[in-house]
mmCIF file of C-alpha atoms and ligand atoms in Angstrom:
data_model
loop_
_atom_site.group_PDB
_atom_site.id
_atom_site.type_symbol
_atom_site.label_atom_id
_atom_site.label_comp_id
_atom_site.label_asym_id
_atom_site.label_seq_id
_atom_site.Cartn_x
_atom_site.Cartn_y
_atom_site.Cartn_z
ATOM 1 C CA MET A 19 -7.526 49.226 14.526
ATOM 2 C CA LYS A 20 -7.318 47.710 11.025
ATOM 3 C CA VAL A 21 -4.212 45.649 12.124
ATOM 4 C CA LYS A 22 -6.086 44.314 15.149
ATOM 5 C CA ARG A 23 -9.053 43.316 13.017
ATOM 6 C CA ILE A 24 -6.740 41.457 10.583
ATOM 7 C CA ARG A 25 -5.005 39.685 13.493
ATOM 8 C CA PHE A 26 -8.418 38.678 14.894
ATOM 9 C CA LEU A 27 -9.497 37.404 11.487
ATOM 10 C CA SER A 28 -6.391 35.357 10.932
ATOM 11 C CA LEU A 29 -6.732 33.835 14.416
ATOM 12 C CA ALA A 30 -10.340 32.957 13.660
ATOM 13 C CA VAL A 31 -9.284 31.347 10.380
ATOM 14 C CA THR A 32 -6.528 29.370 12.060
ATOM 15 C CA LEU A 33 -8.979 28.145 14.741
ATOM 16 C CA PHE A 34 -11.523 27.159 12.118
ATOM 17 C CA VAL A 35 -8.924 25.178 10.170
ATOM 18 C CA ALA A 36 -7.723 23.514 13.379
ATOM 19 C CA LEU A 37 -11.264 22.597 14.355
ATOM 20 C CA THR A 38 -12.238 21.264 10.891
ATOM 21 C CA MET A 39 -9.072 19.158 10.784
ATOM 22 C CA GLY A 40 -10.042 17.694 14.135
ATOM 23 C CA VAL A 41 -9.296 19.119 17.552
ATOM 24 C CA CYS A 42 -6.587 16.551 18.178
ATOM 25 C CA ALA A 43 -4.229 17.609 15.378
ATOM 26 C CA GLN A 44 -0.753 16.948 16.633
ATOM 27 C CA THR A 45 2.264 19.168 16.803
ATOM 28 C CA SER A 46 5.397 18.249 14.858
ATOM 29 C CA ALA A 47 7.132 17.421 18.122
ATOM 30 C CA GLU A 48 4.386 14.964 19.088
ATOM 31 C CA ILE A 49 4.538 13.190 15.730
ATOM 32 C CA ASP A 50 8.309 13.022 15.889
ATOM 33 C CA THR A 51 8.214 11.595 19.487
ATOM 34 C CA ALA A 52 5.662 8.963 18.486
ATOM 35 C CA VAL A 53 7.741 7.829 15.471
ATOM 36 C CA LYS A 54 11.012 7.656 17.405
ATOM 37 C CA ALA A 55 9.299 5.891 20.390
ATOM 38 C CA ALA A 56 7.924 3.198 18.040
ATOM 39 C CA TYR A 57 11.378 2.682 16.575
ATOM 40 C CA GLU A 58 13.069 2.392 20.000
ATOM 41 C CA LYS A 59 10.379 0.067 21.384
ATOM 42 C CA PHE A 60 10.480 -2.431 18.532
ATOM 43 C CA LYS A 61 14.049 -2.277 17.154
ATOM 44 C CA GLY A 62 15.246 -5.159 19.347
ATOM 45 C CA LEU A 63 12.217 -7.372 18.623
ATOM 46 C CA GLN A 64 13.268 -10.721 17.291
ATOM 47 C CA GLU A 65 10.040 -12.260 16.084
ATOM 48 C CA GLY A 66 9.080 -13.572 12.609
ATOM 49 C CA LYS A 67 11.064 -14.757 9.661
ATOM 50 C CA ASN A 68 11.935 -13.360 6.201
ATOM 51 C CA ALA A 69 9.888 -14.821 3.366
ATOM 52 C CA ASP A 70 11.873 -17.519 1.597
ATOM 53 C CA TYR A 71 9.546 -18.905 -1.071
ATOM 54 C CA ILE A 72 11.118 -16.249 -3.272
ATOM 55 C CA PRO A 73 14.845 -17.129 -2.588
ATOM 56 C CA ALA A 74 16.159 -13.564 -2.886
ATOM 57 C CA LEU A 75 13.924 -12.392 -0.031
ATOM 58 C CA ALA A 76 15.549 -14.774 2.429
ATOM 59 C CA LYS A 77 18.891 -12.952 1.885
ATOM 60 C CA VAL A 78 17.642 -9.488 2.943
ATOM 61 C CA ASP A 79 18.979 -8.233 6.249
ATOM 62 C CA PRO A 80 16.366 -9.131 8.907
ATOM 63 C CA ASN A 81 17.528 -6.208 11.100
ATOM 64 C CA LEU A 82 16.611 -3.619 8.496
ATOM 65 C CA PHE A 83 14.014 -1.350 10.176
ATOM 66 C CA GLY A 84 12.782 2.026 8.967
ATOM 67 C CA ILE A 85 9.746 4.144 9.724
ATOM 68 C CA ALA A 86 8.505 7.141 7.834
ATOM 69 C CA VAL A 87 5.440 9.322 8.262
ATOM 70 C CA ILE A 88 4.436 12.102 5.870
ATOM 71 C CA GLY A 89 1.842 14.776 6.636
ATOM 72 C CA PRO A 90 -0.091 17.284 4.450
ATOM 73 C CA ASP A 91 2.838 19.673 4.018
ATOM 74 C CA GLY A 92 5.144 16.894 2.748
ATOM 75 C CA LYS A 93 7.240 16.962 5.894
ATOM 76 C CA VAL A 94 8.848 13.568 6.637
ATOM 77 C CA TYR A 95 9.024 12.271 10.217
ATOM 78 C CA ALA A 96 11.378 9.330 10.352
ATOM 79 C CA ALA A 97 13.410 6.841 12.421
ATOM 80 C CA GLY A 98 15.804 4.082 11.446
ATOM 81 C CA ASP A 99 16.800 3.144 7.916
ATOM 82 C CA LEU A 100 15.279 5.405 5.285
ATOM 83 C CA THR A 101 17.504 4.579 2.351
ATOM 84 C CA THR A 102 17.804 0.804 1.953
ATOM 85 C CA GLU A 103 15.458 -0.531 -0.630
ATOM 86 C CA VAL A 104 13.368 -3.731 -0.413
ATOM 87 C CA SER A 105 11.103 -5.083 -3.117
ATOM 88 C CA ILE A 106 7.619 -3.576 -2.930
ATOM 89 C CA GLN A 107 5.919 -6.966 -3.519
ATOM 90 C CA SER A 108 2.176 -6.976 -2.795
ATOM 91 C CA ILE A 109 2.061 -3.293 -1.940
ATOM 92 C CA SER A 110 2.431 -2.733 -5.709
ATOM 93 C CA LYS A 111 -1.091 -4.314 -6.125
ATOM 94 C CA VAL A 112 -2.667 -1.163 -4.605
ATOM 95 C CA PHE A 113 -1.076 1.129 -7.146
ATOM 96 C CA THR A 114 -1.744 -1.029 -10.185
ATOM 97 C CA MET A 115 -5.403 -1.287 -9.046
ATOM 98 C CA ALA A 116 -5.398 2.561 -8.716
ATOM 99 C CA LEU A 117 -4.026 2.863 -12.264
ATOM 100 C CA VAL A 118 -6.755 0.653 -13.670
ATOM 101 C CA MET A 119 -9.374 2.735 -11.837
ATOM 102 C CA GLN A 120 -7.799 5.828 -13.281
ATOM 103 C CA GLN A 121 -7.829 4.480 -16.808
ATOM 104 C CA GLN A 122 -11.254 2.740 -16.707
ATOM 105 C CA GLY A 123 -13.123 3.823 -13.653
ATOM 106 C CA PRO A 124 -13.704 1.966 -10.293
ATOM 107 C CA ASP A 125 -16.548 -0.124 -11.794
ATOM 108 C CA ALA A 126 -14.048 -1.961 -13.974
ATOM 109 C CA ILE A 127 -12.337 -3.366 -10.934
ATOM 110 C CA ALA A 128 -15.554 -4.143 -9.078
ATOM 111 C CA GLU A 129 -17.136 -5.912 -12.078
ATOM 112 C CA ASN A 130 -14.220 -7.865 -13.473
ATOM 113 C CA ILE A 131 -12.341 -8.724 -10.204
ATOM 114 C CA GLY A 132 -14.679 -7.984 -7.339
ATOM 115 C CA VAL A 133 -14.097 -6.068 -4.094
ATOM 116 C CA ASP A 134 -14.673 -8.728 -1.460
ATOM 117 C CA ALA A 135 -12.205 -10.376 0.859
ATOM 118 C CA THR A 136 -11.679 -14.026 -0.020
ATOM 119 C CA GLY A 137 -10.741 -15.047 3.517
ATOM 120 C CA MET A 138 -8.041 -17.284 1.959
ATOM 121 C CA ARG A 139 -4.320 -17.102 1.276
ATOM 122 C CA PHE A 140 -3.116 -14.397 -1.089
ATOM 123 C CA ASN A 141 -2.277 -16.990 -3.704
ATOM 124 C CA SER A 142 -5.264 -19.280 -3.200
ATOM 125 C CA ILE A 143 -6.524 -21.131 -6.280
ATOM 126 C CA VAL A 144 -9.542 -22.539 -4.391
ATOM 127 C CA SER A 145 -10.756 -18.950 -3.877
ATOM 128 C CA VAL A 146 -10.971 -18.632 -7.698
ATOM 129 C CA GLU A 147 -12.936 -21.891 -7.956
ATOM 130 C CA ILE A 148 -15.364 -20.796 -5.199
ATOM 131 C CA SER A 149 -15.884 -17.422 -6.756
ATOM 132 C CA LYS A 150 -16.654 -19.090 -10.100
ATOM 133 C CA LYS A 151 -19.107 -21.509 -8.491
ATOM 134 C CA LEU A 152 -21.005 -18.723 -6.710
ATOM 135 C CA GLY A 153 -21.699 -17.283 -10.107
ATOM 136 C CA GLY A 154 -23.261 -13.964 -9.199
ATOM 137 C CA GLY A 155 -20.072 -11.912 -9.849
ATOM 138 C CA PRO A 156 -16.465 -12.300 -8.842
ATOM 139 C CA GLU A 157 -15.907 -12.681 -5.107
ATOM 140 C CA MET A 158 -12.277 -11.588 -5.174
ATOM 141 C CA ASN A 159 -10.239 -8.444 -4.994
ATOM 142 C CA ALA A 160 -7.204 -6.875 -6.709
ATOM 143 C CA LEU A 161 -4.961 -7.403 -3.608
ATOM 144 C CA VAL A 162 -4.798 -11.143 -3.811
ATOM 145 C CA ASN A 163 -2.775 -12.726 -6.609
ATOM 146 C CA PRO A 164 -5.564 -13.859 -8.956
ATOM 147 C CA GLY A 165 -7.130 -10.382 -8.810
ATOM 148 C CA ALA A 166 -3.781 -8.597 -8.890
ATOM 149 C CA ILE A 167 -2.515 -10.480 -11.998
ATOM 150 C CA THR A 168 -5.871 -9.711 -13.621
ATOM 151 C CA ALA A 169 -5.555 -6.000 -12.678
ATOM 152 C CA THR A 170 -2.107 -5.976 -14.295
ATOM 153 C CA SER A 171 -3.653 -7.537 -17.429
ATOM 154 C CA MET A 172 -6.245 -4.715 -17.492
ATOM 155 C CA VAL A 173 -3.717 -1.899 -17.683
ATOM 156 C CA GLN A 174 -4.205 -0.303 -21.046
ATOM 157 C CA GLY A 175 -1.207 0.004 -23.366
ATOM 158 C CA THR A 176 -0.197 -0.809 -26.914
ATOM 159 C CA THR A 177 2.719 -3.212 -26.140
ATOM 160 C CA ALA A 178 4.199 -4.913 -23.054
ATOM 161 C CA ASP A 179 6.738 -2.100 -22.889
ATOM 162 C CA ASP A 180 4.042 0.507 -23.048
ATOM 163 C CA ILE A 181 2.069 -1.153 -20.275
ATOM 164 C CA TRP A 182 5.199 -1.399 -18.151
ATOM 165 C CA THR A 183 5.987 2.288 -18.729
ATOM 166 C CA LYS A 184 2.427 3.240 -17.609
ATOM 167 C CA ILE A 185 2.821 1.173 -14.415
ATOM 168 C CA MET A 186 6.207 2.697 -13.574
ATOM 169 C CA ASP A 187 5.073 6.260 -14.331
ATOM 170 C CA CYS A 188 2.186 5.714 -11.927
ATOM 171 C CA TYR A 189 4.412 4.291 -9.179
ATOM 172 C CA ASP A 190 6.955 7.055 -9.681
ATOM 173 C CA GLY A 191 4.136 9.656 -9.363
ATOM 174 C CA PHE A 192 3.137 8.185 -6.035
ATOM 175 C CA ALA A 193 6.686 7.851 -4.706
ATOM 176 C CA GLY A 194 7.806 11.243 -6.024
ATOM 177 C CA ARG A 195 10.898 9.872 -7.646
ATOM 178 C CA ARG A 196 12.108 7.445 -10.333
ATOM 179 C CA LEU A 197 11.913 3.831 -9.011
ATOM 180 C CA THR A 198 13.722 0.898 -10.526
ATOM 181 C CA VAL A 199 13.434 -2.916 -10.441
ATOM 182 C CA LEU A 200 15.609 -4.912 -8.104
ATOM 183 C CA GLN A 201 16.922 -7.288 -10.823
ATOM 184 C CA ASP A 202 18.062 -10.029 -8.410
ATOM 185 C CA VAL A 203 14.584 -10.202 -6.883
ATOM 186 C CA TYR A 204 12.928 -10.201 -10.329
ATOM 187 C CA LYS A 205 15.135 -13.008 -11.493
ATOM 188 C CA SER A 206 14.609 -14.999 -8.345
ATOM 189 C CA GLU A 207 10.796 -14.629 -8.510
ATOM 190 C CA ALA A 208 10.606 -15.206 -12.260
ATOM 191 C CA ASP A 209 12.496 -18.470 -11.813
ATOM 192 C CA THR A 210 10.076 -19.677 -9.077
ATOM 193 C CA ASN A 211 6.671 -18.181 -10.000
ATOM 194 C CA GLN A 212 5.070 -21.233 -11.589
ATOM 195 C CA ARG A 213 2.156 -21.030 -9.234
ATOM 196 C CA ASN A 214 1.467 -17.424 -10.282
ATOM 197 C CA GLN A 215 1.757 -18.500 -13.943
ATOM 198 C CA ALA A 216 -0.876 -21.157 -13.197
ATOM 199 C CA ILE A 217 -3.115 -18.602 -11.490
ATOM 200 C CA GLY A 218 -2.732 -16.337 -14.578
ATOM 201 C CA MET A 219 -3.716 -19.128 -16.858
ATOM 202 C CA LEU A 220 -6.749 -20.069 -14.711
ATOM 203 C CA MET A 221 -7.894 -16.469 -14.703
ATOM 204 C CA TYR A 222 -7.568 -16.505 -18.518
ATOM 205 C CA ALA A 223 -9.446 -19.814 -18.801
ATOM 206 C CA TYR A 224 -12.296 -18.333 -16.794
ATOM 207 C CA GLY A 225 -12.385 -15.119 -18.862
ATOM 208 C CA TYR A 226 -11.199 -12.546 -16.236
ATOM 209 C CA ILE A 227 -7.971 -12.089 -18.151
ATOM 210 C CA LYS A 228 -8.826 -11.353 -21.770
ATOM 211 C CA GLU A 229 -5.431 -12.036 -23.400
ATOM 212 C CA ASN A 230 -1.718 -12.690 -22.844
ATOM 213 C CA PRO A 231 -2.016 -14.232 -19.347
ATOM 214 C CA LEU A 232 1.754 -15.114 -19.186
ATOM 215 C CA GLN A 233 2.689 -11.593 -20.216
ATOM 216 C CA ALA A 234 0.435 -10.255 -17.445
ATOM 217 C CA THR A 235 2.080 -12.628 -14.919
ATOM 218 C CA ASP A 236 5.524 -11.507 -16.015
ATOM 219 C CA ILE A 237 4.664 -7.820 -15.740
ATOM 220 C CA TYR A 238 3.108 -8.530 -12.335
ATOM 221 C CA THR A 239 6.273 -10.272 -11.229
ATOM 222 C CA ARG A 240 8.365 -7.263 -12.385
ATOM 223 C CA GLN A 241 6.048 -4.784 -10.609
ATOM 224 C CA CYS A 242 6.497 -6.763 -7.356
ATOM 225 C CA SER A 243 10.269 -6.416 -7.696
ATOM 226 C CA VAL A 244 10.373 -2.666 -7.756
ATOM 227 C CA GLY A 245 12.726 -1.320 -5.064
ATOM 228 C CA VAL A 246 11.377 1.050 -2.461
ATOM 229 C CA ASN A 247 12.651 2.503 0.796
ATOM 230 C CA ALA A 248 10.506 3.547 3.842
ATOM 231 C CA LYS A 249 10.302 7.156 2.631
ATOM 232 C CA ASP A 250 9.110 6.102 -0.851
ATOM 233 C CA LEU A 251 6.354 3.968 0.652
ATOM 234 C CA ALA A 252 5.293 6.709 3.109
ATOM 235 C CA CYS A 253 5.060 9.149 0.120
ATOM 236 C CA MET A 254 2.919 6.577 -1.785
ATOM 237 C CA ALA A 255 0.638 6.184 1.230
ATOM 238 C CA ALA A 256 0.489 9.982 1.783
ATOM 239 C CA THR A 257 -0.560 10.553 -1.832
ATOM 240 C CA LEU A 258 -3.592 8.311 -1.084
ATOM 241 C CA ALA A 259 -4.151 10.174 2.189
ATOM 242 C CA PHE A 260 -4.419 13.450 0.369
ATOM 243 C CA GLY A 261 -6.865 12.728 -2.444
ATOM 244 C CA GLY A 262 -4.317 11.357 -4.919
ATOM 245 C CA LYS A 263 -2.138 14.430 -4.742
ATOM 246 C CA ASN A 264 1.494 13.813 -3.787
ATOM 247 C CA PRO A 265 2.174 16.145 -0.793
ATOM 248 C CA VAL A 266 5.889 16.235 -1.533
ATOM 249 C CA THR A 267 5.864 17.003 -5.320
ATOM 250 C CA GLY A 268 2.412 18.624 -5.437
ATOM 251 C CA LYS A 269 1.523 16.394 -8.449
ATOM 252 C CA GLN A 270 -2.069 15.048 -8.828
ATOM 253 C CA VAL A 271 -1.284 11.386 -9.481
ATOM 254 C CA ILE A 272 -4.800 9.917 -9.590
ATOM 255 C CA ASP A 273 -8.198 11.643 -9.431
ATOM 256 C CA ALA A 274 -9.483 12.255 -5.896
ATOM 257 C CA LYS A 275 -12.758 10.591 -6.779
ATOM 258 C CA ASN A 276 -10.938 7.161 -7.175
ATOM 259 C CA VAL A 277 -9.139 7.260 -3.838
ATOM 260 C CA PRO A 278 -12.061 6.100 -1.591
ATOM 261 C CA TYR A 279 -12.421 2.989 -3.693
ATOM 262 C CA VAL A 280 -8.680 2.149 -3.412
ATOM 263 C CA LEU A 281 -8.834 2.654 0.365
ATOM 264 C CA ALA A 282 -11.927 0.547 0.759
ATOM 265 C CA VAL A 283 -10.225 -2.527 -0.831
ATOM 266 C CA MET A 284 -7.155 -1.910 1.357
ATOM 267 C CA ALA A 285 -9.379 -1.831 4.413
ATOM 268 C CA THR A 286 -11.057 -5.161 3.552
ATOM 269 C CA ALA A 287 -8.084 -7.069 2.180
ATOM 270 C CA GLY A 288 -4.819 -5.284 2.833
ATOM 271 C CA LEU A 289 -3.208 -7.640 5.334
ATOM 272 C CA TYR A 290 -3.853 -10.991 3.785
ATOM 273 C CA ASP A 291 -6.107 -13.201 5.880
ATOM 274 C CA ASP A 292 -5.370 -11.069 8.995
ATOM 275 C CA SER A 293 -7.060 -7.973 7.399
ATOM 276 C CA GLY A 294 -9.918 -8.132 9.949
ATOM 277 C CA LYS A 295 -7.562 -8.293 12.902
ATOM 278 C CA TRP A 296 -5.619 -5.279 11.568
ATOM 279 C CA LEU A 297 -8.723 -3.232 11.048
ATOM 280 C CA TYR A 298 -9.975 -4.214 14.491
ATOM 281 C CA GLN A 299 -6.747 -2.887 15.956
ATOM 282 C CA THR A 300 -6.066 0.276 14.005
ATOM 283 C CA GLY A 301 -9.133 1.144 11.881
ATOM 284 C CA LEU A 302 -6.827 2.057 8.972
ATOM 285 C CA PRO A 303 -6.629 0.952 5.399
ATOM 286 C CA ALA A 304 -3.265 -0.610 4.900
ATOM 287 C CA LYS A 305 -1.327 -2.973 2.669
ATOM 288 C CA SER A 306 1.583 -5.261 3.379
ATOM 289 C CA GLY A 307 4.065 -7.038 1.158
ATOM 290 C CA VAL A 308 6.298 -10.115 1.693
ATOM 291 C CA GLY A 309 9.288 -7.855 1.181
ATOM 292 C CA GLY A 310 8.611 -6.585 4.692
ATOM 293 C CA GLY A 311 6.881 -3.261 3.988
ATOM 294 C CA ILE A 312 3.548 -2.078 5.274
ATOM 295 C CA ILE A 313 1.776 1.121 4.343
ATOM 296 C CA ALA A 314 -1.133 2.629 6.261
ATOM 297 C CA VAL A 315 -3.251 5.628 5.206
ATOM 298 C CA VAL A 316 -4.847 8.120 7.605
ATOM 299 C CA PRO A 317 -7.190 10.015 5.209
ATOM 300 C CA GLY A 318 -6.502 13.747 5.246
ATOM 301 C CA ARG A 319 -3.739 13.350 7.897
ATOM 302 C CA PHE A 320 -0.824 11.006 7.196
ATOM 303 C CA GLY A 321 0.783 8.398 5.052
ATOM 304 C CA ILE A 322 2.674 5.893 7.304
ATOM 305 C CA ALA A 323 5.167 3.262 6.185
ATOM 306 C CA VAL A 324 7.443 0.789 7.918
ATOM 307 C CA ILE A 325 9.955 -1.664 6.501
ATOM 308 C CA SER A 326 11.157 -4.691 8.436
ATOM 309 C CA PRO A 327 11.540 -8.032 6.597
ATOM 310 C CA PRO A 328 10.708 -10.700 9.227
ATOM 311 C CA LEU A 329 7.008 -11.785 8.767
ATOM 312 C CA ASP A 330 4.419 -13.535 10.917
ATOM 313 C CA ASP A 331 2.535 -16.654 9.773
ATOM 314 C CA ALA A 332 0.004 -14.571 7.843
ATOM 315 C CA GLY A 333 2.858 -12.969 5.853
ATOM 316 C CA ASN A 334 2.792 -9.541 7.545
ATOM 317 C CA SER A 335 5.884 -7.819 8.918
ATOM 318 C CA VAL A 336 5.925 -8.206 12.671
ATOM 319 C CA ARG A 337 7.774 -5.008 13.591
ATOM 320 C CA ALA A 338 5.899 -2.973 10.980
ATOM 321 C CA GLN A 339 2.504 -3.955 12.356
ATOM 322 C CA LYS A 340 3.572 -3.207 15.897
ATOM 323 C CA ALA A 341 5.258 0.126 15.029
ATOM 324 C CA ILE A 342 2.273 1.358 13.064
ATOM 325 C CA ALA A 343 -0.172 0.341 15.747
ATOM 326 C CA HIS A 344 1.998 2.174 18.308
ATOM 327 C CA ILE A 345 1.967 5.405 16.271
ATOM 328 C CA VAL A 346 -1.826 5.068 15.729
ATOM 329 C CA ASP A 347 -2.410 4.761 19.419
ATOM 330 C CA ALA A 348 0.047 7.508 20.432
ATOM 331 C CA LEU A 349 -1.400 10.024 17.921
ATOM 332 C CA LYS A 350 -5.002 8.745 18.222
ATOM 333 C CA LEU A 351 -5.377 8.137 14.556
ATOM 334 C CA ASN A 352 -8.046 5.423 14.542
ATOM 335 C CA PRO A 353 -10.803 7.057 12.509
ATOM 336 C CA TYR A 354 -13.495 4.935 14.278
ATOM 337 C CA ALA A 355 -12.628 6.317 17.697
ATOM 338 C CA SER A 356 -14.703 9.536 17.383
ATOM 339 C CA LYS A 357 -15.390 11.461 20.518
ATOM 340 C CA PRO A 358 -18.877 12.715 21.531
ATOM 341 C CA LYS A 359 -19.335 16.435 20.695
HETATM 342 N N1 LIG B 408 5.307 -11.382 -5.653
HETATM 343 C C1 LIG B 408 4.687 -12.020 -4.560
HETATM 344 C C2 LIG B 408 3.888 -13.203 -5.007
HETATM 345 O O1 LIG B 408 3.193 -13.104 -5.965
HETATM 346 C C3 LIG B 408 3.865 -11.059 -3.748
HETATM 347 C C4 LIG B 408 3.286 -11.569 -2.580
HETATM 348 C C5 LIG B 408 3.088 -10.655 -1.463
HETATM 349 O O2 LIG B 408 3.765 -9.701 -1.221
HETATM 350 O O3 LIG B 408 2.077 -10.954 -0.771
HETATM 351 O O4 LIG B 408 3.940 -14.221 -4.479
#
């Protein structure tokens, strides 16, 4: 009798958990099928072109294609290349912004940089001028270069090395392993980043960056050159999906209370000037980088990442966008698509 009651109770608990997680929680087989189907469907797609304004990026194999999805138990669902590293590029901006929020609170980002889409290119200088003219507070965000270089300048530390260590420790916590800089990419970008140096100086001239603008630009350039594979990126996305706690290592990397602010900026500005189109299609906060990676976050459910270097005109990986959208549709992950009860 007692055993029966315990069985009934555990069934009731399981049902409750399933219902509160959403009736459409998928089985491992369904997730695996969706990931593999996305890979098969788009592996032959020959659209887009590697970024070449940073010379080292033009040399990356355009056929590289890897997909990884990580759920609450840290299980990795994957297809394609999971080990080759590309430079994280703009995806790093998310995690430096998160670090600043962790050190100083989300208001520091909102007040000093802003949390609005600029509607302009990621390295627009005009957007800084317009924001300045509007006067009522910065109309930028930490995912475009002016805001991102400013966010890097806001990371607290005693020396440049100390600031760099704090950034790397934060990224490592999200990825669940020690990451390193791809030196060829760093050198290539450092040799050609005069526009970013100018942006850093302008942000200093206007008071957003308080000191050492060129140091901030150099550290920003280094953070963009950190090497990541598809699994690393999925782990970073999954840590955001689960309240700042890495589901693979179990480490709380940032406070859960900061995560909604990070995701909000990703939703408004994560895919350059095509952020609206992306949100319209998938409903998910995401971030792309010119190295060919895209991460997408399904809060409470999954971190998704795809690497494929050829980009469209807006600077977003063509295959990565399509593969993630395919998985989102297959597993019904758009959070705006709620069903009537
Ligand atoms: N390091 C790149 C830059 O500043 C990042 C651009 C990107 O990925 O969007 O130009």
